[in-house]
Amino acid sequence: MGAVALALILAFVGIFSQQHCVYSFIRGDQPYNLVPDFAAGKTYVYKYEALLLGGLPEEGLAKAGLKVSSKVLISAAAQNIYMLKLVEPELYEYSGVWPKDPLNPATKLTLALAAQLMTPIKFEYANGVVGKIFAPQGVSATVLNVYRGILNILQLNIKKTQNVYELQEAGTQGVCKTIYGITEDEKAEHILLTKTRDLNHCQEKITKDMGVAYTKKCGKCQQDSKNLRGATAYNYILKPVASGILILEAAVNELIQFSPFSEMNGAAQMETKQSLVFLESKGANIVPIEAEYLHRGSLKYEFSTELLQTPIQLIKIINAQAQVVEILNHLVIYNVETVHENAPLKFLELVQVLRAANLEDLGMLWSQYRAKPVHRQWMLDAIPLIGTPTALTFIKDKFLADDLTIVEGAQAFITSIHMVTANTEAMMLVKALAVNSKILKSPVLREIVLLGYGTMISKHCAEEDICPPELIKPIQDLLVEAVAKDETQDIILFLKVLGNAGHPSSLKSVTKILPIHGTAAASLPTRVHVGAIMALRNIAKKEPRLIQELALQLYMDKALHPELRMLSCIVLFETRPPMGLVTTLANIVRTEENLQVASFTYSHMKSLTRSSAVIHASVAAACNVAIKILSPKLDRLSLRFSKAIHMDIYNSPLMLGVAANAFYINDAATILPKSIVAKASAYFAGAAADVLEVGVRTEGLQEALLKNTAVTDSADRITKMKRVIKALTDWKSLPNSKPLASVYVKFFGQEIAFANIDKAWIDQAIALASEPSVQAFGRNALKTLLTGASLHFAKPLLATEVRRIMPTAAGLPMELSLYTAAVAAAAVQVKATTTPNLPENFHVAHFLKTKIELETEIRPSIAVNTYAVMGINTAVLQAAILSRAKLHSILPAKFAARLDINEGNFKIEAIPVPVPEQIAAVHVETLAVARNVEDLAAAKITPIIPAKVLQPISRELLTSKIASATDSMPISSEIISQDPAAAIIKPKAAHFQKKYTVKAAGIGLKTYFRVATENAAFLRNTALYRLAGKHSVVFSWKAIEGEVIERLEMEIQVGPKAAEKLIKQINLREEKFPEETLVLRKLKKILAPALRNNTVISSSSSSKISLKPFASSSSSHFSAHFSKRVTYPHNFHKNHKKQATSSRFSSSRSSAASFEAIYTQNKFLGSNTAPSFAIIFRAVRADAKLQGYQLAAYWEKNTARIQVILAALAANDYWKLCADGVQLSKHKVTAKIAWGAECKEYNTMITAETGLVGPSPAARVRVSWDILPSALKRWSQRVITAPKQVSITAVATSDRTLDIIWKTPRRTVYKQGWRLPIALPRDEISGLNVFTDITDKVQYLFSKAGAAECSFTRDTLTTFNNRRYKNEMPSSCYQVLAKDCTDEMKFMVLLKKNHIEQNHINVKIADIDIDLYPKNTDVILNVNGMEIPTTNLPYQHPTAKIQIRPKGEGISIYAPSHGLHEVYFDKNSWKVHVVDWMKGQTCGLCGKADGEVRQEYRTPSGRLANNTISYVHSWVLPAESCWDTVECRMKFESVQLEKQVNIPGIQESKCFSVEPVLRCLPGCFPVKTTNISVGFHCLLTDSAENQQESLSSRYSKSVDLRETAEAHLACSCTAQCT
């Protein structure tokens, strides 16, 4: 310890001595002023040099840069005002291998800028701080920034009392953290000053970002590894002089490094070196020029023309209008048939020149080309991309002048609004457009402009520190007005605008629309609330904490619609909530009664636990904890329940990833979901962006498509049903779901379009399609097609323009940018002919009698260019590292088709066309580029990796040297060879080249795939260095020599002429095929063992994969049971054996032998039967050899046999596939499949049959074989472990559950209770389907697939949600079994039990009442009071689609278009099925059919009953008096609690039930009772409220306690009954 203490003391003494030395020099007898001084009357002359170089840091690679060299003269002009002038300035460019290649003088550029560079400027300078700068108007901002780079060196904030200190200092690059260190050189009497600026910690940083307004920064990603870092070091040698200090020498070294990946993978850098060396001082002052010196800002960098200058090319714009004409003509000429490979670059050039054009130039260009369609389209694609208010003004003026169509205007406005810089001028333009009368007349354009205004506000707020709320206030006012007028569509639109803007001040306006407790907005439609919640998402990006609180409040409100709560969950997780909030959410889910919400939240949490993206790391960890709190049962909920899925792939070293989210929201467990949202996101370089999002809502769409449109027209039915339900206590109906589908599209988090599709929209579309003008247009289009049409289409796209511009220490702008541009084109030629010719006014029916021939040639092509740039970019010079990727693809095709419906013939041909050498090619290259606008011809471009490093190594030389070294190697392995080949094996640069070839002899083509790469991985084997260099991927094809294919054909012939189309005669005779063929086949097997072995290996690996699910019952996802001895409890009983003997299906065909008998009688049906249809696939060769296949199908009606034969066409190819199938009965089908030479090598038998396993219908498939190919044989032995047979049986234990049995002679694997998402047609399987008409049968099966069932057997009722309970029914009183609970009241099913315990069902539907009840051994049917004998069934409603049919021992009612799929009734049971689109809209004893088993027992008032008895009694239709026609003699009462109870806070109380209790009418007494648990509300004994209070108000009271009360089930009445 003593040694450590001594060391610390010595260190402090050393530091103190050093500080004392500095201050002794400064604070001597003659103290010096520590301020740089330029004495009046003198001119100080300095030598100034600035060198900027960009590239990879290693030497020996190419770099790009520039150098500025000059003498700098500084003199005092007035107090604190100084002059600065450059003398003999010189500019140099650099593009070469550093440090070998020399700098190149930019003589022409120096001469062009000499006048500006040598113009003196003025600047304020006091106490070492540079103030205002003054310069004549003729000095450009670029040159003035060079001056700023020099003045930046003079910026010195020297403190007198400290030698090491830190401050935020202003400079060219902004106000950044700067550390000063001051020492002295006593011998030289110099002060040594060092300062460093951290460019990553700036209070105010001068940067300009473009194209990144829609991205989200990932702070967590940048904590460990920053993509962009920068620092500047300044070293000064100062000399004390009489009035201050003199700067003798200053050296600046700045390094800015960037990598799209993690820093561990290396980074490209921009290095700036400056030096300022004092030469001498002169007596004369600098004389300013005779011009007005204007205030031109401060030391901070000023952005200028580089904002409109793309860094990928340098253009000298002299006459913008003329240059646009030249570029436009070039694009039109060279992109007609195919896209030119440089078309994207030329299109970017057009955009850049247009950015330099003014509004007058654009107007003149438009007037010149508006009548030329091709030129017009190129202009409309380019002008919106200019990104200036000028472009927006032009589009607005042309649209208002009717020069643009609605479609053109929509496209132009969307692109222009998203590309324009969101400054005040542009925002005012869009705001004015939003209220323009012509825009308001078009709903589409109104939506686009308003949504665009929200986008403009979002972009403006992303670029500015302060975003005034006045910008969004007009939209907020419009929203208030729309709410006051109850204009739902406008409310939704303005909410979407607020959502696009994402301004925090909109939170209050949006909150007023949300259905929060106590707000008037609760009465608004659900889709309005959906829009309000979705509008919170962009606000959450700025105010996550506020939105978290609001979203959690909405989620916790269990009275809200489940869809709204699930959307709140989405919003909540998008804010990336902390651990505490996620845990709170999990605690809510634990007790959540709504399974849709619970399933959605649980699945969302679970999917987030698998996220590997850094941006989701904290949420993933929190969700991992939350999942452990919740029950795993939630993971087993079926797909009928709502789900949220998040999947992502993220690579941390590359900082690159993608993510996908899918939200499936279903509030009633229907087949068609309520809402689906899909979103794709991308992570790149520490930022995240929601690239694309599509959302679809289908509220009421399924109902609108399937229900009977006449249902809502029956006023009598609604009146009748209202009269019935009037008796229900405190009845509350469900809202109608208006038929509506809506879809929206978002790009980068901004909604650009949405559409609502309702009945009015569909009717309008149908009316439009029926207009004569539209029909005439279609007829004219067909006529054009018959005469021949040639179409040319070209579409350019600027997919990406992302830029970051920042100043360097030298005052020149450094830019990081990414551009992607594409041009797609297609040339289409179509010619159609008809035989005979169509009449003048033809109809569709004419095509059925006409032979149609169509010939089409299409040449689609695409060119895509992507540029990544890092370097200096100004309007006069560029010096940058540029990585360029170019994709060019052309894929021509020619087809001919013929259709003759009368003859049953269809033929299509693929005709060879000339193809380019390369079908698709991708070339990537990294270059060092230096150029200036005055001498573009002298631009220098150097590959980043020098050619000498990339000298390829001869494969022959390498092979020979290795071989010679191997031959001469001693036998002893201990001796290591020193052969020079070892130096050749590892090249100096990573250089790879490979060519792959694939032959497709069937079509006569040979495909080439070439890959080549030359990169810098030899320096560092990281992603960035592997990308740097040159890469190419080329895909091409050409014809195989000697294999000339004229065309490819596929022809289909149906009917009696099918036999004529067969090319090769089919003959399945007994004699064997030629013996030499067998010999050749055996020889081939011997000579190709490798091929056979490879096949075996692949099949073996696949067999292992297939075996895994059945290897262990514990590891199987389906919990499959596996046993060799345990058998299924029931055997399979064939329906085939039970079928009655008939003439068609005789008993001789009831066994497998019957198939053989039929097959043996006639092995080839073609010998006496013509084929039903034939299909020919062939390649037409120039040498007339046959190549291809033919397929023929034969049908023998008397044996119900079908035969399909596929045969090879080649003369010596005897391969065939023969498939024979026979329907042995209605329940059994047997097929034999054989293939190989003459169908005699391999064969298998397949039998499919239906039957019963126990009481359940089942289907079984059995497969057996004799010989299989080796690959299939090995697979069967591994998987089946028994040769030659296997069977699979599916047992339908219910409509929605299956048992699967996989059986072989040695083992059995089965899975029980496999839940299905749709209902099975069990009646069809069992042969019990009552429909004979195919249309009715299809409709019945489709309706049943999603229907929900409620049933009653032996006093146990099973609800639609499969909950079971005992139904203690009151005697002779109707109960609501199931009804449509919306205001439409499409149907109602009532149930009662009479005095002899028999059920009676009443169905009210359409305009009829149907009664079903047992009488003796029969079921009686009454329709509107009239009995219909069973012998008169089926009954068909005269107008509505309602049928009544006998079924089994009972009667069924079918009305699927009315929402009621089936009502079945027999003596002992009944069943009610509602269609899928009615789920969630029903009520009664059967429930809502919404899958919410935790909320099953809902009373008519919507309250959740505490027990089943209260629930059952709540749906009783009580009597009003004894004079009612019904025999029910009960009513609902609120009973008083008989015993005295003590309630806290209430000493003496009386308690009344808040739930209805069935009691006999006055004058009646109970003969059967039951006890039920009832909730009571207690009051003071002397309270003004008493028992006379209305029941509805009594039932709305809170529950203070629960006690048992007596309910009456049957009553006997006296004459006094009233």
mmCIF file of N, CA and C in Angstrom, residues 223-297:
data_model
loop_
_atom_site.group_PDB
_atom_site.id
_atom_site.type_symbol
_atom_site.label_atom_id
_atom_site.label_comp_id
_atom_site.label_asym_id
_atom_site.label_seq_id
_atom_site.Cartn_x
_atom_site.Cartn_y
_atom_site.Cartn_z
ATOM 1 N N GLN A 223 -26.123 1.960 -29.841
ATOM 2 C CA GLN A 223 -25.383 2.030 -28.578
ATOM 3 C C GLN A 223 -24.066 1.285 -28.656
ATOM 4 N N ASP A 224 -24.113 0.089 -29.196
ATOM 5 C CA ASP A 224 -22.911 -0.733 -29.244
ATOM 6 C C ASP A 224 -22.065 -0.458 -30.477
ATOM 7 N N SER A 225 -22.682 -0.101 -31.554
ATOM 8 C CA SER A 225 -21.942 0.100 -32.799
ATOM 9 C C SER A 225 -22.635 1.158 -33.630
ATOM 10 N N LYS A 226 -21.953 2.261 -33.854
ATOM 11 C CA LYS A 226 -22.524 3.345 -34.653
ATOM 12 C C LYS A 226 -22.142 3.147 -36.113
ATOM 13 N N ASN A 227 -23.101 3.429 -37.000
ATOM 14 C CA ASN A 227 -22.808 3.347 -38.420
ATOM 15 C C ASN A 227 -21.976 4.521 -38.896
ATOM 16 N N LEU A 228 -22.145 5.658 -38.243
ATOM 17 C CA LEU A 228 -21.459 6.869 -38.666
ATOM 18 C C LEU A 228 -20.779 7.501 -37.466
ATOM 19 N N ARG A 229 -19.485 7.645 -37.556
ATOM 20 C CA ARG A 229 -18.708 8.290 -36.497
ATOM 21 C C ARG A 229 -17.796 9.331 -37.122
ATOM 22 N N GLY A 230 -17.489 10.348 -36.339
ATOM 23 C CA GLY A 230 -16.576 11.372 -36.845
ATOM 24 C C GLY A 230 -15.915 12.138 -35.725
ATOM 25 N N ALA A 231 -14.695 12.547 -35.958
ATOM 26 C CA ALA A 231 -13.948 13.350 -34.988
ATOM 27 C C ALA A 231 -12.920 14.178 -35.749
ATOM 28 N N THR A 232 -12.604 15.341 -35.178
ATOM 29 C CA THR A 232 -11.627 16.247 -35.787
ATOM 30 C C THR A 232 -10.589 16.644 -34.741
ATOM 31 N N ALA A 233 -9.329 16.570 -35.119
ATOM 32 C CA ALA A 233 -8.233 16.951 -34.219
ATOM 33 C C ALA A 233 -7.518 18.167 -34.806
ATOM 34 N N TYR A 234 -7.305 19.195 -33.966
ATOM 35 C CA TYR A 234 -6.622 20.424 -34.362
ATOM 36 C C TYR A 234 -5.350 20.552 -33.518
ATOM 37 N N ASN A 235 -4.246 20.842 -34.182
ATOM 38 C CA ASN A 235 -2.976 21.080 -33.486
ATOM 39 C C ASN A 235 -2.454 22.452 -33.915
ATOM 40 N N TYR A 236 -2.207 23.285 -32.921
ATOM 41 C CA TYR A 236 -1.755 24.657 -33.190
ATOM 42 C C TYR A 236 -0.383 24.885 -32.556
ATOM 43 N N ILE A 237 0.416 25.675 -33.247
ATOM 44 C CA ILE A 237 1.633 26.257 -32.663
ATOM 45 C C ILE A 237 1.412 27.768 -32.647
ATOM 46 N N LEU A 238 1.347 28.306 -31.436
ATOM 47 C CA LEU A 238 1.025 29.717 -31.259
ATOM 48 C C LEU A 238 2.241 30.457 -30.714
ATOM 49 N N LYS A 239 2.416 31.678 -31.140
ATOM 50 C CA LYS A 239 3.540 32.484 -30.675
ATOM 51 C C LYS A 239 2.998 33.746 -30.012
ATOM 52 N N PRO A 240 3.413 33.977 -28.780
ATOM 53 C CA PRO A 240 2.972 35.221 -28.119
ATOM 54 C C PRO A 240 3.555 36.441 -28.837
ATOM 55 N N VAL A 241 2.707 37.417 -29.059
ATOM 56 C CA VAL A 241 3.124 38.702 -29.631
ATOM 57 C C VAL A 241 2.629 39.802 -28.715
ATOM 58 N N ALA A 242 2.926 41.008 -29.093
ATOM 59 C CA ALA A 242 2.670 42.142 -28.198
ATOM 60 C C ALA A 242 1.196 42.236 -27.807
ATOM 61 N N SER A 243 0.290 42.086 -28.774
ATOM 62 C CA SER A 243 -1.138 42.294 -28.483
ATOM 63 C C SER A 243 -1.925 41.012 -28.399
ATOM 64 N N GLY A 244 -1.287 39.862 -28.428
ATOM 65 C CA GLY A 244 -2.022 38.595 -28.352
ATOM 66 C C GLY A 244 -1.115 37.437 -28.737
ATOM 67 N N ILE A 245 -1.616 36.589 -29.548
ATOM 68 C CA ILE A 245 -0.844 35.448 -30.011
ATOM 69 C C ILE A 245 -0.975 35.358 -31.517
ATOM 70 N N LEU A 246 0.008 34.807 -32.131
ATOM 71 C CA LEU A 246 0.050 34.651 -33.580
ATOM 72 C C LEU A 246 0.005 33.161 -33.901
ATOM 73 N N ILE A 247 -0.848 32.803 -34.832
ATOM 74 C CA ILE A 247 -0.937 31.397 -35.258
ATOM 75 C C ILE A 247 0.192 31.152 -36.248
ATOM 76 N N LEU A 248 1.174 30.380 -35.806
ATOM 77 C CA LEU A 248 2.287 30.056 -36.699
ATOM 78 C C LEU A 248 1.949 28.870 -37.597
ATOM 79 N N GLU A 249 1.291 27.925 -37.009
ATOM 80 C CA GLU A 249 0.989 26.717 -37.788
ATOM 81 C C GLU A 249 -0.239 26.040 -37.197
ATOM 82 N N ALA A 250 -1.069 25.551 -38.088
ATOM 83 C CA ALA A 250 -2.261 24.801 -37.669
ATOM 84 C C ALA A 250 -2.408 23.579 -38.572
ATOM 85 N N ALA A 251 -2.636 22.440 -37.950
ATOM 86 C CA ALA A 251 -2.839 21.190 -38.692
ATOM 87 C C ALA A 251 -4.145 20.560 -38.227
ATOM 88 N N VAL A 252 -4.969 20.218 -39.176
ATOM 89 C CA VAL A 252 -6.281 19.647 -38.893
ATOM 90 C C VAL A 252 -6.340 18.254 -39.515
ATOM 91 N N ASN A 253 -6.817 17.319 -38.746
ATOM 92 C CA ASN A 253 -6.987 15.953 -39.243
ATOM 93 C C ASN A 253 -8.368 15.471 -38.822
ATOM 94 N N GLU A 254 -9.231 15.266 -39.801
ATOM 95 C CA GLU A 254 -10.601 14.834 -39.531
ATOM 96 C C GLU A 254 -10.838 13.476 -40.166
ATOM 97 N N LEU A 255 -11.554 12.635 -39.438
ATOM 98 C CA LEU A 255 -11.879 11.309 -39.942
ATOM 99 C C LEU A 255 -13.359 11.045 -39.702
ATOM 100 N N ILE A 256 -14.066 10.789 -40.777
ATOM 101 C CA ILE A 256 -15.475 10.400 -40.715
ATOM 102 C C ILE A 256 -15.588 9.020 -41.337
ATOM 103 N N GLN A 257 -16.074 8.064 -40.568
ATOM 104 C CA GLN A 257 -16.188 6.710 -41.085
ATOM 105 C C GLN A 257 -17.641 6.268 -41.090
ATOM 106 N N PHE A 258 -17.964 5.459 -42.112
ATOM 107 C CA PHE A 258 -19.334 4.976 -42.266
ATOM 108 C C PHE A 258 -19.315 3.528 -42.721
ATOM 109 N N SER A 259 -20.239 2.772 -42.172
ATOM 110 C CA SER A 259 -20.459 1.405 -42.624
ATOM 111 C C SER A 259 -21.934 1.084 -42.458
ATOM 112 N N PRO A 260 -22.541 0.477 -43.470
ATOM 113 C CA PRO A 260 -23.938 0.045 -43.291
ATOM 114 C C PRO A 260 -24.060 -1.110 -42.319
ATOM 115 N N PHE A 261 -22.916 -1.714 -41.992
ATOM 116 C CA PHE A 261 -22.914 -2.860 -41.087
ATOM 117 C C PHE A 261 -22.306 -2.445 -39.757
ATOM 118 N N SER A 262 -22.116 -3.416 -38.896
ATOM 119 C CA SER A 262 -21.477 -3.156 -37.620
ATOM 120 C C SER A 262 -20.032 -2.718 -37.847
ATOM 121 N N GLU A 263 -19.517 -1.908 -36.918
ATOM 122 C CA GLU A 263 -18.151 -1.419 -37.051
ATOM 123 C C GLU A 263 -17.129 -2.546 -37.055
ATOM 124 N N MET A 264 -17.479 -3.657 -36.449
ATOM 125 C CA MET A 264 -16.565 -4.791 -36.429
ATOM 126 C C MET A 264 -16.283 -5.315 -37.830
ATOM 127 N N ASN A 265 -17.153 -4.978 -38.786
ATOM 128 C CA ASN A 265 -16.964 -5.426 -40.172
ATOM 129 C C ASN A 265 -16.172 -4.428 -41.003
ATOM 130 N N GLY A 266 -15.592 -3.427 -40.350
ATOM 131 C CA GLY A 266 -14.833 -2.433 -41.105
ATOM 132 C C GLY A 266 -15.723 -1.311 -41.576
ATOM 133 N N ALA A 267 -15.091 -0.224 -42.030
ATOM 134 C CA ALA A 267 -15.847 0.943 -42.454
ATOM 135 C C ALA A 267 -15.077 1.701 -43.510
ATOM 136 N N ALA A 268 -15.824 2.331 -44.413
ATOM 137 C CA ALA A 268 -15.215 3.274 -45.351
ATOM 138 C C ALA A 268 -15.060 4.607 -44.643
ATOM 139 N N GLN A 269 -14.119 5.413 -45.126
ATOM 140 C CA GLN A 269 -13.840 6.647 -44.399
ATOM 141 C C GLN A 269 -13.605 7.812 -45.348
ATOM 142 N N MET A 270 -13.905 8.984 -44.822
ATOM 143 C CA MET A 270 -13.574 10.242 -45.497
ATOM 144 C C MET A 270 -12.601 10.984 -44.600
ATOM 145 N N GLU A 271 -11.399 11.178 -45.106
ATOM 146 C CA GLU A 271 -10.336 11.808 -44.327
ATOM 147 C C GLU A 271 -10.088 13.203 -44.872
ATOM 148 N N THR A 272 -10.051 14.166 -43.965
ATOM 149 C CA THR A 272 -9.793 15.558 -44.334
ATOM 150 C C THR A 272 -8.556 16.051 -43.584
ATOM 151 N N LYS A 273 -7.614 16.556 -44.347
ATOM 152 C CA LYS A 273 -6.393 17.118 -43.745
ATOM 153 C C LYS A 273 -6.249 18.560 -44.206
ATOM 154 N N GLN A 274 -6.053 19.449 -43.241
ATOM 155 C CA GLN A 274 -5.824 20.864 -43.527
ATOM 156 C C GLN A 274 -4.527 21.309 -42.861
ATOM 157 N N SER A 275 -3.875 22.215 -43.522
ATOM 158 C CA SER A 275 -2.682 22.816 -42.913
ATOM 159 C C SER A 275 -2.675 24.298 -43.237
ATOM 160 N N LEU A 276 -2.333 25.097 -42.243
ATOM 161 C CA LEU A 276 -2.244 26.548 -42.391
ATOM 162 C C LEU A 276 -0.926 26.975 -41.768
ATOM 163 N N VAL A 277 -0.004 27.401 -42.608
ATOM 164 C CA VAL A 277 1.363 27.712 -42.154
ATOM 165 C C VAL A 277 1.661 29.180 -42.430
ATOM 166 N N PHE A 278 2.112 29.854 -41.377
ATOM 167 C CA PHE A 278 2.428 31.273 -41.517
ATOM 168 C C PHE A 278 3.712 31.441 -42.344
ATOM 169 N N LEU A 279 3.636 32.322 -43.355
ATOM 170 C CA LEU A 279 4.793 32.577 -44.213
ATOM 171 C C LEU A 279 5.447 33.906 -43.884
ATOM 172 N N GLU A 280 4.655 34.968 -43.892
ATOM 173 C CA GLU A 280 5.213 36.301 -43.675
ATOM 174 C C GLU A 280 4.086 37.284 -43.396
ATOM 175 N N SER A 281 4.475 38.485 -43.058
ATOM 176 C CA SER A 281 3.504 39.570 -42.914
ATOM 177 C C SER A 281 3.954 40.723 -43.784
ATOM 178 N N LYS A 282 2.991 41.421 -44.406
ATOM 179 C CA LYS A 282 3.262 42.548 -45.296
ATOM 180 C C LYS A 282 2.637 43.813 -44.726
ATOM 181 N N GLY A 283 3.085 44.869 -45.276
ATOM 182 C CA GLY A 283 2.622 46.153 -44.764
ATOM 183 C C GLY A 283 1.305 46.592 -45.342
ATOM 184 N N ALA A 284 0.971 46.171 -46.542
ATOM 185 C CA ALA A 284 -0.246 46.649 -47.202
ATOM 186 C C ALA A 284 -1.459 45.822 -46.777
ATOM 187 N N ASN A 285 -2.614 46.498 -46.686
ATOM 188 C CA ASN A 285 -3.861 45.813 -46.358
ATOM 189 C C ASN A 285 -4.524 45.246 -47.612
ATOM 190 N N ILE A 286 -5.459 44.332 -47.407
ATOM 191 C CA ILE A 286 -6.232 43.766 -48.513
ATOM 192 C C ILE A 286 -7.286 44.777 -48.920
ATOM 193 N N VAL A 287 -7.419 44.974 -50.220
ATOM 194 C CA VAL A 287 -8.378 45.952 -50.731
ATOM 195 C C VAL A 287 -9.633 45.211 -51.187
ATOM 196 N N PRO A 288 -10.804 45.516 -50.650
ATOM 197 C CA PRO A 288 -12.024 44.840 -51.094
ATOM 198 C C PRO A 288 -12.401 45.265 -52.506
ATOM 199 N N ILE A 289 -13.185 44.422 -53.195
ATOM 200 C CA ILE A 289 -13.621 44.760 -54.548
ATOM 201 C C ILE A 289 -14.760 45.756 -54.466
ATOM 202 N N GLU A 290 -15.024 46.384 -55.590
ATOM 203 C CA GLU A 290 -16.086 47.384 -55.640
ATOM 204 C C GLU A 290 -17.440 46.675 -55.838
ATOM 205 N N ALA A 291 -17.948 46.178 -54.781
ATOM 206 C CA ALA A 291 -19.248 45.505 -54.792
ATOM 207 C C ALA A 291 -19.819 45.557 -53.384
ATOM 208 N N GLU A 292 -21.114 45.423 -53.331
ATOM 209 C CA GLU A 292 -21.758 45.448 -52.027
ATOM 210 C C GLU A 292 -21.490 44.140 -51.287
ATOM 211 N N TYR A 293 -21.019 44.265 -50.069
ATOM 212 C CA TYR A 293 -20.753 43.092 -49.246
ATOM 213 C C TYR A 293 -22.014 42.792 -48.422
ATOM 214 N N LEU A 294 -22.594 41.646 -48.706
ATOM 215 C CA LEU A 294 -23.832 41.255 -48.064
ATOM 216 C C LEU A 294 -23.549 40.302 -46.910
ATOM 217 N N HIS A 295 -24.440 40.337 -45.913
ATOM 218 C CA HIS A 295 -24.305 39.380 -44.814
ATOM 219 C C HIS A 295 -24.671 37.996 -45.329
ATOM 220 N N ARG A 296 -23.746 37.079 -45.285
ATOM 221 C CA ARG A 296 -23.935 35.747 -45.853
ATOM 222 C C ARG A 296 -23.903 34.660 -44.783
ATOM 223 N N GLY A 297 -24.337 34.964 -43.581
ATOM 224 C CA GLY A 297 -24.385 33.951 -42.553
ATOM 225 C C GLY A 297 -23.199 34.009 -41.617
#
